[in-house]
Short mmCIF file of C-alpha atoms in Angstrom, two decimals:
data_model
loop_
_atom_site.label_atom_id
_atom_site.label_comp_id
_atom_site.label_asym_id
_atom_site.label_seq_id
_atom_site.Cartn_x
_atom_site.Cartn_y
_atom_site.Cartn_z
CA MET A 73 103.67 95.27 119.58
CA GLY A 74 105.28 91.86 119.89
CA GLU A 75 103.80 91.50 123.36
CA VAL A 76 100.37 92.53 122.08
CA LEU A 77 100.45 90.07 119.17
CA SER A 78 101.63 87.27 121.46
CA ARG A 79 98.25 87.47 123.21
CA LEU A 80 96.29 86.81 120.03
CA PRO A 81 95.24 83.26 119.13
CA ARG A 82 97.26 81.68 116.35
CA SER A 83 95.31 80.91 113.19
CA LEU A 84 95.49 77.25 112.24
CA HIS A 85 93.69 77.50 108.90
CA PRO A 86 95.32 75.03 106.48
CA ASP A 87 95.49 77.58 103.66
CA LEU A 88 97.23 80.29 105.71
CA LEU A 89 100.80 80.04 104.45
CA VAL A 90 102.20 83.11 106.26
CA GLY A 91 100.56 84.75 109.28
CA PHE A 92 101.84 87.24 111.85
CA GLU A 93 103.82 84.81 114.04
CA PHE A 94 107.22 85.60 112.48
CA SER A 95 106.63 89.33 111.80
CA ASP A 96 106.93 88.73 108.06
CA ASP A 97 106.26 91.53 105.58
CA ALA A 98 102.77 90.40 104.52
CA GLY A 99 100.24 87.64 105.01
CA VAL A 100 99.84 84.89 102.41
CA PHE A 101 96.71 82.78 101.87
CA ARG A 102 96.48 79.87 99.41
CA LEU A 103 93.73 79.99 96.75
CA PRO A 104 91.96 76.97 95.22
CA ASP A 105 93.77 77.42 91.88
CA GLY A 106 97.21 76.86 93.43
CA LYS A 107 98.11 80.54 93.53
CA ALA A 108 98.11 82.56 96.75
CA LEU A 109 96.95 85.99 97.89
CA VAL A 110 99.43 88.39 99.48
CA GLN A 111 97.90 91.07 101.72
CA THR A 112 99.44 94.02 103.52
CA MET A 113 98.69 97.50 104.86
CA ASP A 114 100.90 100.48 105.69
CA PHE A 115 100.45 104.21 106.26
CA PHE A 116 102.42 107.00 107.94
CA THR A 117 102.76 110.74 108.44
CA PRO A 118 104.51 112.86 105.76
CA VAL A 119 108.26 112.34 105.47
CA VAL A 120 108.78 115.07 102.83
CA ASP A 121 107.16 118.44 102.13
CA ASP A 122 106.24 117.73 98.49
CA PRO A 123 102.72 116.19 98.58
CA TYR A 124 103.10 114.43 95.22
CA ALA A 125 106.37 112.81 96.35
CA TYR A 126 104.74 111.85 99.66
CA GLY A 127 101.99 110.04 97.75
CA GLN A 128 104.53 108.22 95.59
CA ILE A 129 106.60 107.22 98.64
CA ALA A 130 103.56 106.00 100.58
CA ALA A 131 102.52 103.85 97.61
CA ALA A 132 106.01 102.44 97.04
CA ASN A 133 106.30 101.65 100.73
CA ALA A 134 103.03 99.71 100.84
CA LEU A 135 103.65 97.94 97.54
CA SER A 136 107.08 96.88 98.80
CA ASP A 137 105.58 94.40 101.26
CA VAL A 138 104.10 92.44 98.37
CA TYR A 139 107.40 92.50 96.48
CA ALA A 140 109.19 91.37 99.65
CA MET A 141 107.14 88.16 99.54
CA GLY A 142 107.94 87.58 95.85
CA GLY A 143 104.45 88.68 94.82
CA GLU A 144 102.82 90.83 92.15
CA PRO A 145 100.52 93.66 93.36
CA ILE A 146 97.07 93.59 91.75
CA THR A 147 94.80 95.94 93.75
CA ALA A 148 95.21 98.78 96.24
CA MET A 149 92.91 100.69 98.59
CA ASN A 150 93.81 104.09 100.04
CA ILE A 151 93.95 104.95 103.74
CA ALA A 152 93.69 108.74 104.17
CA CYS A 153 93.64 110.74 107.41
CA PHE A 154 93.36 114.45 106.55
CA ASP A 155 92.02 117.72 107.91
CA PRO A 156 90.42 119.20 104.78
CA ASP A 157 90.69 122.71 106.24
CA ALA A 158 94.44 122.48 106.93
CA ALA A 159 95.54 122.84 103.30
CA PRO A 160 94.01 123.55 99.89
CA ALA A 161 92.28 120.68 98.09
CA GLU A 162 95.10 120.50 95.51
CA VAL A 163 97.53 119.41 98.25
CA TRP A 164 95.46 116.34 99.10
CA SER A 165 94.85 115.78 95.37
CA ASP A 166 98.61 115.81 94.71
CA ILE A 167 99.11 113.12 97.36
CA LEU A 168 96.52 110.91 95.69
CA ARG A 169 98.00 111.64 92.26
CA GLY A 170 101.44 110.53 93.45
CA MET A 171 99.90 107.37 94.85
CA ALA A 172 98.03 106.70 91.61
CA ASP A 173 101.09 107.14 89.39
CA ASN A 174 103.18 104.67 91.39
CA THR A 175 100.31 102.20 91.64
CA ILE A 176 99.83 102.33 87.87
CA GLU A 177 103.58 101.86 87.38
CA ALA A 178 103.35 98.75 89.54
CA GLY A 179 100.59 97.39 87.30
CA ALA A 180 98.05 97.43 90.12
CA VAL A 181 94.56 98.97 90.21
CA THR A 182 93.27 101.38 92.84
CA ILE A 183 89.76 100.21 93.72
CA GLY A 184 88.75 102.51 96.58
CA GLY A 185 89.70 103.34 100.14
CA HIS A 186 88.61 105.11 103.28
CA SER A 187 89.24 108.54 104.79
CA VAL A 188 88.78 110.08 108.23
CA LYS A 189 89.26 113.62 109.47
CA ASP A 190 92.48 113.90 111.47
CA ASP A 191 94.53 116.85 112.71
CA GLU A 192 97.77 115.05 111.74
CA PRO A 193 97.83 113.84 108.13
CA LYS A 194 98.53 110.18 107.46
CA PHE A 195 98.39 108.31 104.20
CA GLY A 196 99.06 104.83 102.86
CA MET A 197 97.49 101.82 101.24
CA SER A 198 96.19 98.33 101.74
CA VAL A 199 97.59 96.19 98.92
CA THR A 200 96.61 92.76 97.63
CA GLY A 201 98.87 90.73 95.37
CA ILE A 202 99.28 87.22 94.04
CA LEU A 203 102.20 84.82 94.00
CA ASP A 204 103.25 81.26 93.27
CA PRO A 205 103.71 79.55 96.67
CA ASP A 206 106.62 77.57 95.22
CA GLN A 207 108.49 80.83 94.60
CA MET A 208 107.47 82.67 97.74
CA PHE A 209 109.95 84.72 99.78
CA VAL A 210 109.62 84.39 103.58
CA ASN A 211 111.78 85.55 106.46
CA SER A 212 111.98 82.03 107.92
CA ALA A 213 113.98 80.42 105.08
CA ALA A 214 117.53 81.78 105.62
CA ARG A 215 120.19 79.08 105.61
CA VAL A 216 123.82 78.93 106.73
CA GLY A 217 125.98 79.99 103.80
CA ASP A 218 123.50 82.49 102.38
CA SER A 219 124.87 85.95 101.69
CA ILE A 220 122.69 89.04 102.15
CA TRP A 221 122.23 91.41 99.20
CA LEU A 222 120.74 94.86 99.94
CA THR A 223 118.95 96.58 97.05
CA LYS A 224 118.68 100.21 98.25
CA PRO A 225 121.05 102.47 100.20
CA LEU A 226 120.39 103.33 103.84
CA GLY A 227 119.82 106.68 105.51
CA THR A 228 116.33 107.91 104.66
CA GLY A 229 115.34 108.41 108.30
CA ILE A 230 118.44 110.46 109.09
CA ILE A 231 118.11 112.55 105.94
CA THR A 232 114.42 113.34 106.38
CA THR A 233 115.09 114.23 110.02
CA ALA A 234 117.83 116.63 108.94
CA ALA A 235 115.55 118.09 106.27
CA LYS A 236 112.85 118.84 108.85
CA ARG A 237 115.52 120.80 110.76
CA ASP A 238 116.53 122.68 107.60
CA ASP A 239 120.02 121.21 107.84
CA CYS A 240 120.18 118.77 104.92
CA PRO A 241 122.13 119.15 101.66
CA GLU A 242 119.73 119.27 98.73
CA GLU A 243 121.68 116.47 97.02
CA SER A 244 121.02 114.17 99.98
CA LEU A 245 117.33 115.00 100.17
CA GLN A 246 116.74 114.46 96.45
CA ALA A 247 118.66 111.17 96.54
CA ALA A 248 116.54 110.02 99.47
CA ILE A 249 113.29 110.98 97.71
CA ALA A 250 114.41 109.15 94.57
CA THR A 251 115.15 105.93 96.42
CA MET A 252 111.99 106.11 98.56
CA ARG A 253 109.66 106.64 95.58
CA ALA A 254 111.32 103.81 93.57
CA LEU A 255 109.46 100.50 93.42
CA ASN A 256 111.11 97.28 94.60
CA ARG A 257 109.83 95.44 91.53
CA ASP A 258 113.27 95.02 89.93
CA ALA A 259 114.66 93.72 93.23
CA ARG A 260 111.78 91.22 93.42
CA ASP A 261 112.49 90.09 89.85
CA ALA A 262 116.19 89.65 90.61
CA GLY A 263 115.34 87.57 93.66
CA LEU A 264 112.95 85.35 91.72
CA ALA A 265 115.55 84.83 88.98
CA ALA A 266 118.14 83.84 91.61
CA GLY A 267 115.81 81.35 93.29
CA VAL A 268 115.66 83.32 96.53
CA ALA A 269 113.60 81.73 99.32
CA CYS A 270 114.29 84.26 102.10
CA ALA A 271 113.84 88.03 101.90
CA THR A 272 112.58 91.01 103.86
CA ASP A 273 112.17 94.67 103.09
CA ILE A 274 114.00 97.24 105.21
CA THR A 275 111.49 99.79 106.46
CA GLY A 276 110.39 101.17 109.83
CA PHE A 277 111.92 98.36 111.88
CA TRP A 278 115.37 99.42 110.58
CA LEU A 279 118.11 97.16 109.20
CA LEU A 280 119.04 95.47 112.47
CA GLY A 281 115.41 94.93 113.45
CA HIS A 282 114.37 93.32 110.18
CA LEU A 283 117.46 91.09 110.12
CA ALA A 284 116.78 90.12 113.73
CA ASN A 285 113.33 88.97 112.62
CA VAL A 286 114.99 86.79 109.98
CA ALA A 287 117.44 85.38 112.53
CA ARG A 288 114.63 84.48 114.95
CA ALA A 289 112.25 83.13 112.32
CA SER A 290 114.93 81.08 110.54
CA GLY A 291 116.81 79.98 113.67
CA VAL A 292 120.11 81.29 112.27
CA ARG A 293 122.94 83.66 113.14
CA ILE A 294 123.68 86.64 110.88
CA LEU A 295 127.06 88.35 110.53
CA LEU A 296 126.63 91.91 109.27
CA ARG A 297 129.57 93.96 107.93
CA ALA A 298 129.01 97.62 108.79
CA SER A 299 131.65 98.88 106.33
CA SER A 300 129.83 97.18 103.43
CA LEU A 301 126.54 99.03 103.83
CA PRO A 302 125.41 101.16 100.85
CA LEU A 303 124.65 104.70 102.04
CA LEU A 304 122.89 107.77 100.70
CA PRO A 305 125.06 110.89 100.08
CA HIS A 306 126.32 112.73 103.20
CA VAL A 307 124.33 110.51 105.55
CA GLN A 308 127.36 109.67 107.70
CA GLU A 309 128.08 113.36 108.29
CA LEU A 310 124.42 114.02 109.08
CA ALA A 311 124.33 111.17 111.59
CA ALA A 312 127.57 112.33 113.19
CA SER A 313 126.00 115.81 113.52
CA GLY A 314 123.17 114.41 115.60
CA HIS A 315 120.41 114.08 113.00
CA THR A 316 119.33 110.67 114.22
CA THR A 317 115.79 109.53 114.88
CA GLY A 318 114.42 109.36 118.41
CA GLY A 319 113.83 105.62 118.41
CA GLY A 320 117.41 104.55 117.69
CA SER A 321 118.58 103.92 121.26
CA ALA A 322 115.31 102.24 122.21
CA ASN A 323 115.64 100.04 119.13
CA LEU A 324 119.08 98.89 120.22
CA GLN A 325 117.91 98.16 123.78
CA HIS A 326 115.07 96.08 122.37
CA LEU A 327 117.55 93.96 120.40
CA ALA A 328 120.23 93.69 123.11
CA PRO A 329 119.66 89.99 123.91
CA LEU A 330 120.20 89.06 120.23
CA LEU A 331 122.89 91.59 119.30
CA ARG A 332 126.68 91.55 119.55
CA ILE A 333 128.60 94.53 118.10
CA ASP A 334 132.36 94.51 117.59
CA SER A 335 134.25 97.32 119.31
CA ALA A 336 135.63 98.48 115.94
CA VAL A 337 132.13 99.46 114.77
CA THR A 338 131.67 103.22 115.13
CA ALA A 339 128.76 104.96 116.83
CA THR A 340 127.77 106.49 113.48
CA GLN A 341 127.63 103.06 111.84
CA ILE A 342 125.40 101.84 114.66
CA ASP A 343 123.10 104.85 114.15
CA LEU A 344 122.81 103.99 110.46
CA MET A 345 121.87 100.38 111.17
CA ALA A 346 119.28 101.52 113.73
CA ASP A 347 117.82 104.20 111.43
CA PRO A 348 114.14 103.53 110.59
CA GLN A 349 113.80 103.50 106.81
CA THR A 350 110.84 104.56 104.72
CA SER A 351 110.32 102.55 101.52
CA GLY A 352 113.73 100.90 101.86
CA GLY A 353 115.17 98.13 99.75
CA LEU A 354 114.92 94.35 99.96
CA ALA A 355 117.42 92.21 101.81
CA LEU A 356 117.70 89.11 99.62
CA PHE A 357 119.31 85.92 100.97
CA ALA A 358 121.16 83.73 98.47
CA PRO A 359 124.54 81.94 98.26
CA ALA A 360 125.52 83.57 94.93
CA PRO A 361 125.63 87.24 93.84
CA ILE A 362 122.35 88.86 92.78
CA GLY A 363 122.84 91.43 90.04
CA GLU A 364 125.00 94.38 91.04
CA TYR A 365 123.59 94.61 94.57
CA PRO A 366 126.14 94.89 97.40
CA CYS A 367 126.70 92.04 99.84
CA ILE A 368 126.29 93.28 103.42
CA GLY A 369 126.60 90.08 105.40
CA VAL A 370 126.32 86.31 105.60
CA VAL A 371 124.43 83.65 107.53
CA ILE A 372 126.81 81.75 109.82
CA PRO A 373 126.54 78.79 112.22
CA GLY A 374 125.49 79.61 115.75
CA PRO A 375 122.50 80.41 117.92
CA PRO A 376 119.87 82.84 116.55
CA GLY A 377 121.12 86.39 116.69
CA LEU A 378 123.11 89.18 115.03
CA GLU A 379 126.82 89.90 115.01
CA VAL A 380 128.05 93.22 113.63
CA ALA A 381 131.66 93.51 112.48
CA HIS A 382 133.35 96.56 111.02
#
């Protein structure tokens, strides 16, 4: 995708504050009143069997991109790809009900959407929000001395993979569903209160991938401590048992020029950092602690890239 986007012309509009050049979480466009619009879109195939939970997770995941910019969601539009003959109408209704409940919790309004018939179900949202440009989070504002505070535990990709294979403890699955359906609003609020300028949410591009985007965009070097990562229950055992996602090794190869991993870091820890997350937490960059969130790393002097220590 990076190669594809590199072929597109760069927008030079004076009111475009954040475009796609740095792979940030959402686009930001300045309005005449001094505020700015935040716009994003995300959708994916089901990650859990419960249709209501799937709708909640899809909504939380899309809304998260607005929170990751420091914004407030205001409207949402649904993106639905369903085969109406593949399941009873109440299944699709439950998905939309889960979406609606989380959108209402976020204080946003669902104003419409679009659906197409598709053999493989997919669901998500396009979300518009607003923010104050002076308090905006971007992935290009990390500075040497910033610590990195992660607001949700890792492991949703590994756990949902294990669940699809009927080899996941119920405690792990329910913990993963709870964290995926939870909004990142409180994390956004904590970042705003702490004066955060740099943030990103940890979703499908996995922890290492999103932090690599920050390193490139900000021109900084990030030291990540693998032993400090917050994890969902039993996720280490599940990863060690082989319940990893198919893209993990390809992800690591993609990052190889930017990545240096200490020999003390275990293969399981590497799998966890390369695990694509669904509706993950925010990585907030700030020199001082933010709430009770764990510190997982620090920005250090050096060329842009990632170092992973045990």
